[in-house]
Every structure is written in C-alpha cells, then in structure tokens.
Amino acid sequence: MGYDKPVLEALQAAQELTELFEADFDVDRGGFTWWHDYGLDGVARTGLMDYLYGLLCAVEENLRSAAIHLHDLRTNRYTDDYALLKHMRENGRIPDYRMRTDAEAQREARTNAHEAGVFRATGSILDTLAGVVVGVGGLKFNIMMADLGSLQPLAKGADYPNAKVRKRLGLTEQSLDLNDPQGNLLRATRSSLLEAGPDGWLEWTQFSRNDRVHRASRMHTGIFTEDGKMARPFPRQPDHAETLAFRMANDVRKVHLTEDSVVTLEGVVGSVNAAVVGVLLACAALWRTRKAQPALITQPEWQWASAKPPRATTFDGYAADTIKMQRNPALAVSPRTARRLQAAKVMDGDHPTTT
C-alpha cells in the first residue's frame, strides 16, 4: 500500500467503470457501441463519449491528488510542529516568523499548499463525479456545465429529486417512482454523499473549498494541548468571516473544530472515498442495465447541444517555435488512449459531422 491507500477503494470503483466504458468504445462508427439509435449526430455522439470518459479520468486524477496532498501534509506537519515545540521549550515563546529561515518559511508554505490542495481536489472530485452521474444517467443537462450544485439540494426523504432538481435536470414526477432508473441513480448518489461521513461533512467541505479558493486568508491558529503537542484546527463555520465568527461565538470551541486539521482532512478524504465508491457502483449498475436495454433511457442531445467549436486563439506561448518538430511528427500515446481517440473519431482527421 502506498500514498493512495486512503482512496484505493474509490480508485478501484473508478477503474471498474472505466473498463466498462472502454469495452463499449466503437472505433468504427465512433462513440459507444450501443448509442447509435438515440438520434445523436456524430459530433454529439463522439463528444459526449469522450467528455464522459474524461470526467471519470478527472475523478481518478483528483483522488490521487487529494491522497498525495494528505500524505505530504502529514510529513510536513510532523517536522514543523517538532521545530515549533522545540523553539518554545528553548526560548519560552513562539518564534518571530519575520525572522524565520528559508526552511521554516518553506514548511509553512507547504502546509498551507497541501491543506488547500486537499480541499481543491475534493471539490473537483465532487463536481466531476456529478458530471459522470449526468452522463451515465442520460439526464437532460449540459454535461460540460454539470457540477455538484446541479444535483442539489440533496434533501433526505422520498421526495428527492425534488421539484427544483427535477426542473433543472429535465425530469418529471415519474423520477420519484422507486422503479425509475434515473431517479434511483440520483437517490443512490444522494445517499452515498450524505452518508459518507458525519452529519454536515459535505456542506462543511464545500464551504471550506470555497473559503480557500475565493475568500480572504484566515489567521493561522495553533493550540498547545495538554499532552505537549501542537494542534492546528480548522474553522467550524468556514462560510463565516473569521472576525464575525469570533464576535458571534466568543468561545474558541465554537469558532474552531476541536480536532487537528490533519485529522479533519483524513476524515474528508475518507468520506470522499466512500462517496465515490457508492456513486460509481450505482453508475456501473445503471450502465450495464442501459447497455442491455438501450431503449430504457435515451441519451439526450441536449447534453451536448451548447457545445461550441474550439475558438481561435491568439496566444502562441512565451517562446514560440522552440520545439523543433520532426519532418513527420508522431504523437506517442498508450494503447488505451489510442482506442479512445479512435472512438472519438479524431484519428487521421476523421471527425464525422453527421450520423
């Protein structure tokens, strides 16, 4: 077991669905083998195939990113906490960070980068996972715009997907029927996400990701524990401005979680791992069902209707033409990628515009 142990089950579930997709690549006609009776033109059929496959690849990539950030954070925090506590014992005060060495500054920067990296990766996992659900479920929603918000609110109870979600995804009340395959996929997704951790974990994780990406930087809080160690907790309510939270709570235990940030991030990654497993197992089950009964759900062209041709770019880089191409350049790709490109009908300039 290596650095990716915390997300290994999710990676295995992603690999299972990846193999299902790959087995259905149609390298002759393009797209997936059983999608040819849905009335999709060649561009939509191949575009949806490739984008759906790419979303699943993004889930895997971000799972690995979350895992490596968590792995490196543990190592960095151990070293940094040891140095801080040593300074406290020897000098009786915290170090003046204006006078820190380059090595100390690097440790602080790495801690911040790895914490933010876990949140960014988990946010990307949740958004791309929602895109996979939209694609596999044949939901009437632009797949390139799909994110977790597309499936929210994830209300508990029998009325999910509620009227707001149904309208957004082009569903009727039929989706509330326990035999409806699209409704069942959405309910499995809802349950997998909400039940993957303690109450409120998903909302807290989303707020924390937004806090790191969009909001003002927070003060770094350290707490010396009774056993002589250092704890660095996360805010309990990352959707609140820091000073506002202090004024409202006036109690550090209400402003911050009462556990170290590494413990919190380990929990978040574990919850994401569990959520991905549940969602992708449901997606794999529906994929097999749809393949056996292609008429069960029609893949809507709406998912690709607003896709636009690549725009012309004026940016040529900072050192254009410094890569010297061979006379007959070749692109080296793996056999799996070659089949993907063949199924997307981009090999040898072969990209259909009609069915």
Short mmCIF file of C-alpha atoms in Angstrom, two decimals, residues 86-235:
data_model
loop_
_atom_site.label_atom_id
_atom_site.label_comp_id
_atom_site.label_asym_id
_atom_site.label_seq_id
_atom_site.Cartn_x
_atom_site.Cartn_y
_atom_site.Cartn_z
CA LYS A 86 11.47 22.77 20.31
CA HIS A 87 11.71 26.55 19.91
CA MET A 88 9.04 27.03 22.59
CA ARG A 89 10.90 24.81 25.07
CA GLU A 90 14.22 26.56 24.43
CA ASN A 91 13.01 30.16 24.23
CA GLY A 92 9.72 30.23 26.10
CA ARG A 93 7.84 31.89 23.22
CA ILE A 94 6.69 31.23 19.70
CA PRO A 95 9.25 32.13 17.02
CA ASP A 96 9.17 35.51 15.32
CA TYR A 97 8.16 34.45 11.82
CA ARG A 98 9.55 37.67 10.38
CA MET A 99 12.99 36.25 11.23
CA ARG A 100 12.33 32.69 10.05
CA THR A 101 14.80 30.77 7.95
CA ASP A 102 14.05 29.73 4.39
CA ALA A 103 13.48 26.16 5.56
CA GLU A 104 10.90 27.36 8.11
CA ALA A 105 9.18 29.51 5.50
CA GLN A 106 9.04 26.56 3.11
CA ARG A 107 7.42 24.34 5.74
CA GLU A 108 4.71 26.93 6.41
CA ALA A 109 4.08 27.38 2.69
CA ARG A 110 3.88 23.62 2.15
CA THR A 111 1.39 23.20 4.99
CA ASN A 112 -0.87 25.86 3.52
CA ALA A 113 -0.48 24.49 -0.01
CA HIS A 114 -1.25 20.90 0.98
CA GLU A 115 -4.30 21.86 3.06
CA ALA A 116 -5.65 23.93 0.17
CA GLY A 117 -4.73 21.13 -2.23
CA VAL A 118 -6.88 18.60 -0.40
CA PHE A 119 -9.86 20.96 -0.47
CA ARG A 120 -9.38 21.83 -4.15
CA ALA A 121 -9.02 18.18 -5.12
CA THR A 122 -12.07 17.06 -3.14
CA GLY A 123 -14.12 19.89 -4.64
CA SER A 124 -13.09 18.79 -8.12
CA ILE A 125 -13.89 15.16 -7.30
CA LEU A 126 -17.42 16.07 -6.23
CA ASP A 127 -18.05 18.24 -9.30
CA THR A 128 -16.69 15.77 -11.86
CA LEU A 129 -18.50 12.93 -10.09
CA ALA A 130 -21.76 14.82 -10.64
CA GLY A 131 -20.88 15.08 -14.33
CA VAL A 132 -20.45 11.30 -14.52
CA VAL A 133 -23.91 10.90 -12.95
CA VAL A 134 -25.42 13.28 -15.54
CA GLY A 135 -23.78 11.37 -18.40
CA VAL A 136 -24.47 7.84 -17.24
CA GLY A 137 -27.98 8.74 -16.17
CA GLY A 138 -28.84 10.34 -19.51
CA LEU A 139 -30.10 13.43 -17.71
CA LYS A 140 -31.22 16.43 -19.76
CA PHE A 141 -28.48 18.80 -18.64
CA ASN A 142 -25.43 20.26 -20.34
CA ILE A 143 -22.72 17.83 -19.27
CA MET A 144 -19.99 20.46 -19.62
CA MET A 145 -21.77 22.61 -17.02
CA ALA A 146 -22.52 19.80 -14.56
CA ASP A 147 -21.21 20.09 -11.01
CA LEU A 148 -22.41 19.07 -7.57
CA GLY A 149 -24.75 22.07 -7.47
CA SER A 150 -26.63 20.53 -10.41
CA LEU A 151 -27.87 17.77 -8.09
CA GLN A 152 -28.58 19.93 -5.05
CA PRO A 153 -30.34 20.32 -2.70
CA LEU A 154 -29.64 16.74 -1.64
CA ALA A 155 -32.67 16.60 0.64
CA LYS A 156 -33.31 13.45 2.64
CA GLY A 157 -36.62 11.71 2.19
CA ALA A 158 -38.73 10.18 -0.55
CA ASP A 159 -39.27 13.45 -2.46
CA TYR A 160 -35.75 13.54 -3.92
CA PRO A 161 -35.23 14.62 -6.62
CA ASN A 162 -37.47 17.49 -5.57
CA ALA A 163 -39.24 19.85 -7.95
CA LYS A 164 -36.25 22.19 -8.23
CA VAL A 165 -33.83 19.41 -9.12
CA ARG A 166 -36.34 17.78 -11.48
CA LYS A 167 -36.81 21.02 -13.38
CA ARG A 168 -33.07 21.57 -13.66
CA LEU A 169 -32.42 18.03 -14.93
CA GLY A 170 -35.45 17.78 -17.21
CA LEU A 171 -37.21 15.11 -15.12
CA THR A 172 -40.87 14.54 -14.34
CA GLU A 173 -42.53 13.26 -11.17
CA GLN A 174 -42.03 9.79 -12.66
CA SER A 175 -38.47 10.01 -11.31
CA LEU A 176 -39.92 9.70 -7.77
CA ASP A 177 -41.14 6.19 -8.62
CA LEU A 178 -38.97 3.57 -6.96
CA ASN A 179 -38.70 1.74 -10.29
CA ASP A 180 -37.44 4.77 -12.22
CA PRO A 181 -33.78 4.21 -13.19
CA GLN A 182 -32.84 7.89 -13.32
CA GLY A 183 -34.48 8.65 -10.00
CA ASN A 184 -32.82 5.63 -8.43
CA LEU A 185 -29.39 6.76 -9.65
CA LEU A 186 -29.96 10.21 -8.17
CA ARG A 187 -31.16 8.77 -4.86
CA ALA A 188 -28.16 6.44 -4.71
CA THR A 189 -25.92 9.43 -5.38
CA ARG A 190 -27.68 11.46 -2.68
CA SER A 191 -27.38 8.68 -0.11
CA SER A 192 -23.75 7.93 -0.99
CA LEU A 193 -22.79 11.57 -0.50
CA LEU A 194 -24.74 12.31 2.67
CA GLU A 195 -23.95 9.04 4.45
CA ALA A 196 -20.22 9.01 3.66
CA GLY A 197 -19.34 10.99 6.80
CA PRO A 198 -20.73 12.63 9.93
CA ASP A 199 -23.66 14.99 9.71
CA GLY A 200 -22.77 18.14 7.79
CA TRP A 201 -19.47 16.85 6.36
CA LEU A 202 -20.41 17.56 2.75
CA GLU A 203 -21.60 21.11 3.35
CA TRP A 204 -18.56 21.86 5.53
CA THR A 205 -16.21 20.51 2.85
CA GLN A 206 -17.87 22.57 0.13
CA PHE A 207 -17.72 25.73 2.24
CA SER A 208 -14.08 25.06 3.12
CA ARG A 209 -13.14 24.61 -0.53
CA ASN A 210 -14.86 27.89 -1.43
CA ASP A 211 -13.22 29.59 1.55
CA ARG A 212 -9.74 28.58 0.34
CA VAL A 213 -10.37 29.49 -3.30
CA HIS A 214 -12.50 32.63 -3.16
CA ARG A 215 -12.26 34.31 0.24
CA ALA A 216 -9.80 36.31 2.31
CA SER A 217 -6.97 34.49 4.03
CA ARG A 218 -7.54 33.46 7.63
CA MET A 219 -5.32 33.71 10.67
CA HIS A 220 -3.36 30.55 11.42
CA THR A 221 -4.40 29.22 14.82
CA GLY A 222 -2.29 26.89 16.94
CA ILE A 223 -3.36 25.31 20.22
CA PHE A 224 -0.94 23.72 22.69
CA THR A 225 -2.58 20.57 24.01
CA GLU A 226 -2.37 19.01 27.45
CA ASP A 227 -0.05 16.27 26.19
CA GLY A 228 2.51 18.80 25.00
CA LYS A 229 1.66 18.65 21.32
CA MET A 230 0.53 21.25 18.81
CA ALA A 231 -2.95 21.25 17.23
CA ARG A 232 -4.00 23.43 14.32
CA PRO A 233 -7.78 23.28 13.95
CA PHE A 234 -9.94 24.36 11.03
CA PRO A 235 -12.82 26.84 11.42
#
